Amino acid sequence: MTVKGEDEGGLSTITTVNIRVMDINDRNPEWVPFDFSVKEGCAGQIIGRIEAKDADELENGEI
């Protein structure tokens, strides 16, 4: 996924975050839409949680 950081002055940067799904899927995971805002100077803090759902059975449905 692509992550964009932008400050109130309009400066921004973009980076890529790779998430590897280690499963032979019968059903693909579904990502719950999300959007986070972070104030400057919050390094090292948790800013949000990303959720996904997977309809596969047993351990193949764990995310």
N, CA, C and O atoms as a printed pandas DataFrame, in Angstrom:
     atom_number atom_name residue_name chain_id  residue_number  x_coord  y_coord  z_coord
0              1         N          MET        A               1    0.842   -1.159    0.000
1              2        CA          MET        A               1    0.000    0.000    0.000
2              3         C          MET        A               1    0.890    1.224    0.000
3              4         O          MET        A               1    2.050    1.154    0.406
4              5         N          THR        A               2    0.371    2.311   -0.439
5              6        CA          THR        A               2    1.095    3.574   -0.455
6              7         C          THR        A               2    0.636    4.412    0.727
7              8         O          THR        A               2   -0.563    4.538    0.978
8              9         N          VAL        A               3    1.589    4.984    1.451
9             10        CA          VAL        A               3    1.298    5.822    2.611
10            11         C          VAL        A               3    1.802    7.227    2.312
11            12         O          VAL        A               3    2.940    7.409    1.880
12            13         N          LYS        A               4    0.951    8.213    2.543
13            14        CA          LYS        A               4    1.325    9.606    2.311
14            15         C          LYS        A               4    1.291   10.347    3.637
15            16         O          LYS        A               4    0.321   10.242    4.387
16            17         N          GLY        A               5    2.347   11.094    3.926
17            18        CA          GLY        A               5    2.397   11.965    5.099
18            19         C          GLY        A               5    2.383   13.411    4.638
19            20         O          GLY        A               5    3.124   13.781    3.727
20            21         N          GLU        A               6    1.543   14.233    5.262
21            22        CA          GLU        A               6    1.420   15.631    4.854
22            23         C          GLU        A               6    1.260   16.495    6.094
23            24         O          GLU        A               6    0.498   16.152    6.998
24            25         N          ASP        A               7    1.983   17.631    6.142
25            26        CA          ASP        A               7    1.834   18.532    7.285
26            27         C          ASP        A               7    0.837   19.638    6.950
27            28         O          ASP        A               7    0.361   19.739    5.819
28            29         N          GLU        A               8    0.528   20.463    7.949
29            30        CA          GLU        A               8   -0.465   21.519    7.756
30            31         C          GLU        A               8   -0.013   22.568    6.753
31            32         O          GLU        A               8   -0.842   23.289    6.198
32            33         N          GLY        A               9    1.294   22.665    6.512
33            34        CA          GLY        A               9    1.821   23.621    5.545
34            35         C          GLY        A               9    1.793   23.111    4.112
35            36         O          GLY        A               9    2.173   23.833    3.191
36            37         N          GLY        A              10    1.348   21.882    3.916
37            38        CA          GLY        A              10    1.245   21.325    2.574
38            39         C          GLY        A              10    2.438   20.494    2.132
39            40         O          GLY        A              10    2.409   19.907    1.050
40            41         N          LEU        A              11    3.506   20.429    2.960
41            42        CA          LEU        A              11    4.637   19.567    2.616
42            43         C          LEU        A              11    4.212   18.120    2.801
43            44         O          LEU        A              11    3.487   17.797    3.742
44            45         N          SER        A              12    4.662   17.247    1.902
45            46        CA          SER        A              12    4.245   15.852    1.997
46            47         C          SER        A              12    5.336   14.929    1.492
47            48         O          SER        A              12    6.273   15.355    0.817
48            49         N          THR        A              13    5.198   13.661    1.831
49            50        CA          THR        A              13    6.068   12.613    1.323
50            51         C          THR        A              13    5.237   11.348    1.187
51            52         O          THR        A              13    4.231   11.171    1.875
52            53         N          ILE        A              14    5.666   10.483    0.300
53            54        CA          ILE        A              14    4.956    9.232    0.046
54            55         C          ILE        A              14    5.950    8.092    0.162
55            56         O          ILE        A              14    7.093    8.217   -0.280
56            57         N          THR        A              15    5.527    6.973    0.755
57            58        CA          THR        A              15    6.351    5.778    0.818
58            59         C          THR        A              15    5.463    4.563    0.600
59            60         O          THR        A              15    4.237    4.662    0.649
60            61         N          THR        A              16    6.081    3.432    0.361
61            62        CA          THR        A              16    5.351    2.191    0.143
62            63         C          THR        A              16    5.543    1.277    1.343
63            64         O          THR        A              16    6.661    1.111    1.832
64            65         N          VAL        A              17    4.456    0.686    1.814
65            66        CA          VAL        A              17    4.490   -0.308    2.884
66            67         C          VAL        A              17    4.044   -1.628    2.266
67            68         O          VAL        A              17    2.955   -1.709    1.697
68            69         N          ASN        A              18    4.872   -2.656    2.372
69            70        CA          ASN        A              18    4.538   -3.971    1.822
70            71         C          ASN        A              18    4.043   -4.882    2.930
71            72         O          ASN        A              18    4.672   -4.983    3.984
72            73         N          ILE        A              19    2.919   -5.546    2.699
73            74        CA          ILE        A              19    2.367   -6.516    3.638
74            75         C          ILE        A              19    2.322   -7.852    2.911
75            76         O          ILE        A              19    1.674   -7.976    1.871
76            77         N          ARG        A              20    3.007   -8.851    3.453
77            78        CA          ARG        A              20    3.051  -10.166    2.821
78            79         C          ARG        A              20    2.025  -11.077    3.484
79            80         O          ARG        A              20    2.055  -11.262    4.700
80            81         N          VAL        A              21    1.127  -11.640    2.702
81            82        CA          VAL        A              21    0.135  -12.593    3.191
82            83         C          VAL        A              21    0.684  -13.980    2.914
83            84         O          VAL        A              21    0.881  -14.360    1.759
84            85         N          MET        A              22    0.934  -14.745    3.992
85            86        CA          MET        A              22    1.548  -16.062    3.861
86            87         C          MET        A              22    0.458  -17.129    3.947
87            88         O          MET        A              22    0.243  -17.727    5.001
88            89         N          ASP        A              23   -0.221  -17.357    2.834
89            90        CA          ASP        A              23   -1.353  -18.268    2.819
90            91         C          ASP        A              23   -1.698  -18.544    1.366
91            92         O          ASP        A              23   -1.551  -17.672    0.509
92            93         N          ILE        A              24   -2.155  -19.746    1.094
93            94        CA          ILE        A              24   -2.777  -20.014   -0.197
94            95         C          ILE        A              24   -4.249  -19.752    0.031
95            96         O          ILE        A              24   -4.936  -20.539    0.683
96            97         N          ASN        A              25   -4.722  -18.665   -0.497
97            98        CA          ASN        A              25   -6.067  -18.191   -0.189
98            99         C          ASN        A              25   -7.129  -18.832   -1.059
99           100         O          ASN        A              25   -6.994  -18.937   -2.278
100          101         N          ASP        A              26   -8.187  -19.257   -0.393
101          102        CA          ASP        A              26   -9.420  -19.555   -1.108
102          103         C          ASP        A              26  -10.167  -18.239   -1.280
103          104         O          ASP        A              26  -10.831  -18.000   -2.289
104          105         N          ARG        A              27  -10.039  -17.402   -0.269
105          106        CA          ARG        A              27  -10.689  -16.088   -0.266
106          107         C          ARG        A              27   -9.634  -15.044    0.103
107          108         O          ARG        A              27   -8.848  -15.245    1.028
108          109         N          ASN        A              28   -9.625  -13.963   -0.605
109          110        CA          ASN        A              28   -8.667  -12.893   -0.327
110          111         C          ASN        A              28   -9.076  -12.101    0.904
111          112         O          ASN        A              28  -10.268  -11.930    1.160
112          113         N          PRO        A              29   -8.099  -11.612    1.676
113          114        CA          PRO        A              29   -8.438  -10.725    2.798
114          115         C          PRO        A              29   -9.099   -9.452    2.277
115          116         O          PRO        A              29   -8.782   -8.970    1.190
116          117         N          GLU        A              30  -10.016   -8.923    3.067
117          118        CA          GLU        A              30  -10.679   -7.666    2.739
118          119         C          GLU        A              30  -10.225   -6.624    3.745
119          120         O          GLU        A              30  -10.384   -6.811    4.951
120          121         N          TRP        A              31   -9.659   -5.526    3.255
121          122        CA          TRP        A              31   -9.151   -4.468    4.121
122          123         C          TRP        A              31  -10.258   -3.479    4.435
123          124         O          TRP        A              31  -10.978   -3.034    3.540
124          125         N          VAL        A              32  -10.392   -3.138    5.707
125          126        CA          VAL        A              32  -11.344   -2.126    6.138
126          127         C          VAL        A              32  -10.721   -0.763    5.811
127          128         O          VAL        A              32   -9.586   -0.508    6.212
128          129         N          PRO        A              33  -11.435    0.124    5.091
129          130        CA          PRO        A              33  -10.859    1.433    4.746
130          131         C          PRO        A              33  -10.405    2.205    5.997
131          132         O          PRO        A              33  -11.027    2.113    7.055
132          133         N          PHE        A              34   -9.320    2.958    5.854
133          134        CA          PHE        A              34   -8.789    3.693    6.999
134          135         C          PHE        A              34   -8.132    4.984    6.555
135          136         O          PHE        A              34   -7.740    5.136    5.398
136          137         N          ASP        A              35   -8.018    5.914    7.492
137          138        CA          ASP        A              35   -7.354    7.193    7.266
138          139         C          ASP        A              35   -6.871    7.683    8.622
139          140         O          ASP        A              35   -7.648    7.703    9.577
140          141         N          PHE        A              36   -5.619    8.075    8.727
141          142        CA          PHE        A              36   -5.058    8.545    9.986
142          143         C          PHE        A              36   -4.528    9.962    9.835
143          144         O          PHE        A              36   -4.035   10.336    8.771
144          145         N          SER        A              37   -4.629   10.746   10.896
145          146        CA          SER        A              37   -3.998   12.061   10.973
146          147         C          SER        A              37   -3.036   12.042   12.147
147          148         O          SER        A              37   -3.368   11.534   13.218
148          149         N          VAL        A              38   -1.846   12.591   11.951
149          150        CA          VAL        A              38   -0.814   12.579   12.983
150          151         C          VAL        A              38   -0.262   13.986   13.144
151          152         O          VAL        A              38    0.080   14.639   12.158
152          153         N          LYS        A              39   -0.174   14.458   14.388
153          154        CA          LYS        A              39    0.425   15.760   14.646
154          155         C          LYS        A              39    1.945   15.636   14.623
155          156         O          LYS        A              39    2.488   14.576   14.935
156          157         N          GLU        A              40    2.622   16.701   14.261
157          158        CA          GLU        A              40    4.080   16.729   14.224
158          159         C          GLU        A              40    4.639   16.464   15.617
159          160         O          GLU        A              40    4.069   16.906   16.614
160          161         N          GLY        A              41    5.753   15.743   15.681
161          162        CA          GLY        A              41    6.417   15.476   16.951
162          163         C          GLY        A              41    5.875   14.262   17.678
163          164         O          GLY        A              41    6.049   14.152   18.891
164          165         N          CYS        A              42    5.222   13.348   16.975
165          166        CA          CYS        A              42    4.625   12.159   17.596
166          167         C          CYS        A              42    5.423   10.899   17.280
167          168         O          CYS        A              42    4.860    9.804   17.271
168          169         N          ALA        A              43    6.712   11.029   17.023
169          170        CA          ALA        A              43    7.531    9.870   16.661
170          171         C          ALA        A              43    7.451    8.795   17.734
171          172         O          ALA        A              43    7.494    9.092   18.928
172          173         N          GLY        A              44    7.334    7.548   17.301
173          174        CA          GLY        A              44    7.320    6.414   18.213
174          175         C          GLY        A              44    5.970    6.105   18.823
175          176         O          GLY        A              44    5.864    5.173   19.620
176          177         N          GLN        A              45    4.940    6.847   18.480
177          178        CA          GLN        A              45    3.611    6.615   19.041
178          179         C          GLN        A              45    2.742    5.834   18.063
179          180         O          GLN        A              45    2.913    5.933   16.848
180          181         N          ILE        A              46    1.813    5.059   18.602
181          182        CA          ILE        A              46    0.846    4.356   17.770
182          183         C          ILE        A              46   -0.150    5.380   17.254
183          184         O          ILE        A              46   -0.699    6.162   18.031
184          185         N          ILE        A              47   -0.384    5.380   15.955
185          186        CA          ILE        A              47   -1.280    6.381   15.369
186          187         C          ILE        A              47   -2.604    5.791   14.910
187          188         O          ILE        A              47   -3.526    6.538   14.581
188          189         N          GLY        A              48   -2.718    4.493   14.882
189          190        CA          GLY        A              48   -3.965    3.882   14.454
190          191         C          GLY        A              48   -3.817    2.382   14.317
191          192         O          GLY        A              48   -2.755    1.816   14.576
192          193         N          ARG        A              49   -4.888    1.758   13.910
193          194        CA          ARG        A              49   -4.913    0.311   13.744
194          195         C          ARG        A              49   -5.524    0.006   12.377
195          196         O          ARG        A              49   -6.526    0.604   11.986
196          197         N          ILE        A              50   -4.915   -0.920   11.667
197          198        CA          ILE        A              50   -5.419   -1.353   10.371
198          199         C          ILE        A              50   -6.131   -2.681   10.578
199          200         O          ILE        A              50   -5.593   -3.574   11.234
200          201         N          GLU        A              51   -7.329   -2.823   10.030
201          202        CA          GLU        A              51   -8.101   -4.047   10.186
202          203         C          GLU        A              51   -8.346   -4.704    8.836
203          204         O          GLU        A              51   -8.499   -4.037    7.813
204          205         N          ALA        A              52   -8.378   -6.025    8.864
205          206        CA          ALA        A              52   -8.723   -6.798    7.677
206          207         C          ALA        A              52   -9.555   -7.991    8.119
207          208         O          ALA        A              52   -9.490   -8.417    9.272
208          209         N          LYS        A              53  -10.330   -8.520    7.198
209          210        CA          LYS        A              53  -11.153   -9.699    7.468
210          211         C          LYS        A              53  -10.805  -10.757    6.435
211          212         O          LYS        A              53  -10.562  -10.440    5.271
212          213         N          ASP        A              54  -10.780  -12.018    6.864
213          214        CA          ASP        A              54  -10.469  -13.119    5.959
214          215         C          ASP        A              54  -11.466  -14.239    6.215
215          216         O          ASP        A              54  -11.560  -14.740    7.336
216          217         N          ALA        A              55  -12.208  -14.636    5.194
217          218        CA          ALA        A              55  -13.251  -15.651    5.339
218          219         C          ALA        A              55  -12.717  -17.078    5.236
219          220         O          ALA        A              55  -13.502  -18.022    5.326
220          221         N          ASP        A              56  -11.399  -17.268    5.049
221          222        CA          ASP        A              56  -10.843  -18.620    5.038
222          223         C          ASP        A              56  -11.052  -19.274    6.401
223          224         O          ASP        A              56  -11.255  -18.584    7.400
224          225         N          GLU        A              57  -11.003  -20.597    6.439
225          226        CA          GLU        A              57  -11.245  -21.336    7.673
226          227         C          GLU        A              57   -9.955  -21.556    8.465
227          228         O          GLU        A              57   -8.856  -21.552    7.911
228          229         N          LEU        A              58  -10.122  -21.748    9.777
229          230        CA          LEU        A              58   -9.054  -22.082   10.722
230          231         C          LEU        A              58   -7.890  -21.100   10.617
231          232         O          LEU        A              58   -8.102  -19.891   10.526
232          233         N          GLU        A              59   -6.638  -21.626   10.629
233          234        CA          GLU        A              59   -5.474  -20.739   10.648
234          235         C          GLU        A              59   -5.338  -19.941    9.355
235          236         O          GLU        A              59   -4.696  -18.890    9.356
236          237         N          ASN        A              60   -5.922  -20.408    8.254
237          238        CA          ASN        A              60   -5.860  -19.644    7.002
238          239         C          ASN        A              60   -6.735  -18.399    7.045
239          240         O          ASN        A              60   -6.606  -17.524    6.189
240          241         N          GLY        A              61   -7.622  -18.309    8.032
241          242        CA          GLY        A              61   -8.460  -17.129    8.199
242          243         C          GLY        A              61   -7.897  -16.142    9.197
243          244         O          GLY        A              61   -8.484  -15.084    9.422
244          245         N          GLU        A              62   -6.745  -16.479    9.808
245          246        CA          GLU        A              62   -6.122  -15.579   10.783
246          247         C          GLU        A              62   -5.317  -14.514   10.058
247          248         O          GLU        A              62   -4.646  -14.781    9.062
248          249         N          ILE        A              63   -5.403  -13.304   10.584
249          250        CA          ILE        A              63   -4.636  -12.203   10.002
250          251         C          ILE        A              63   -3.732  -11.636   11.074
251          252         O          ILE        A              63   -2.985  -10.692   10.816
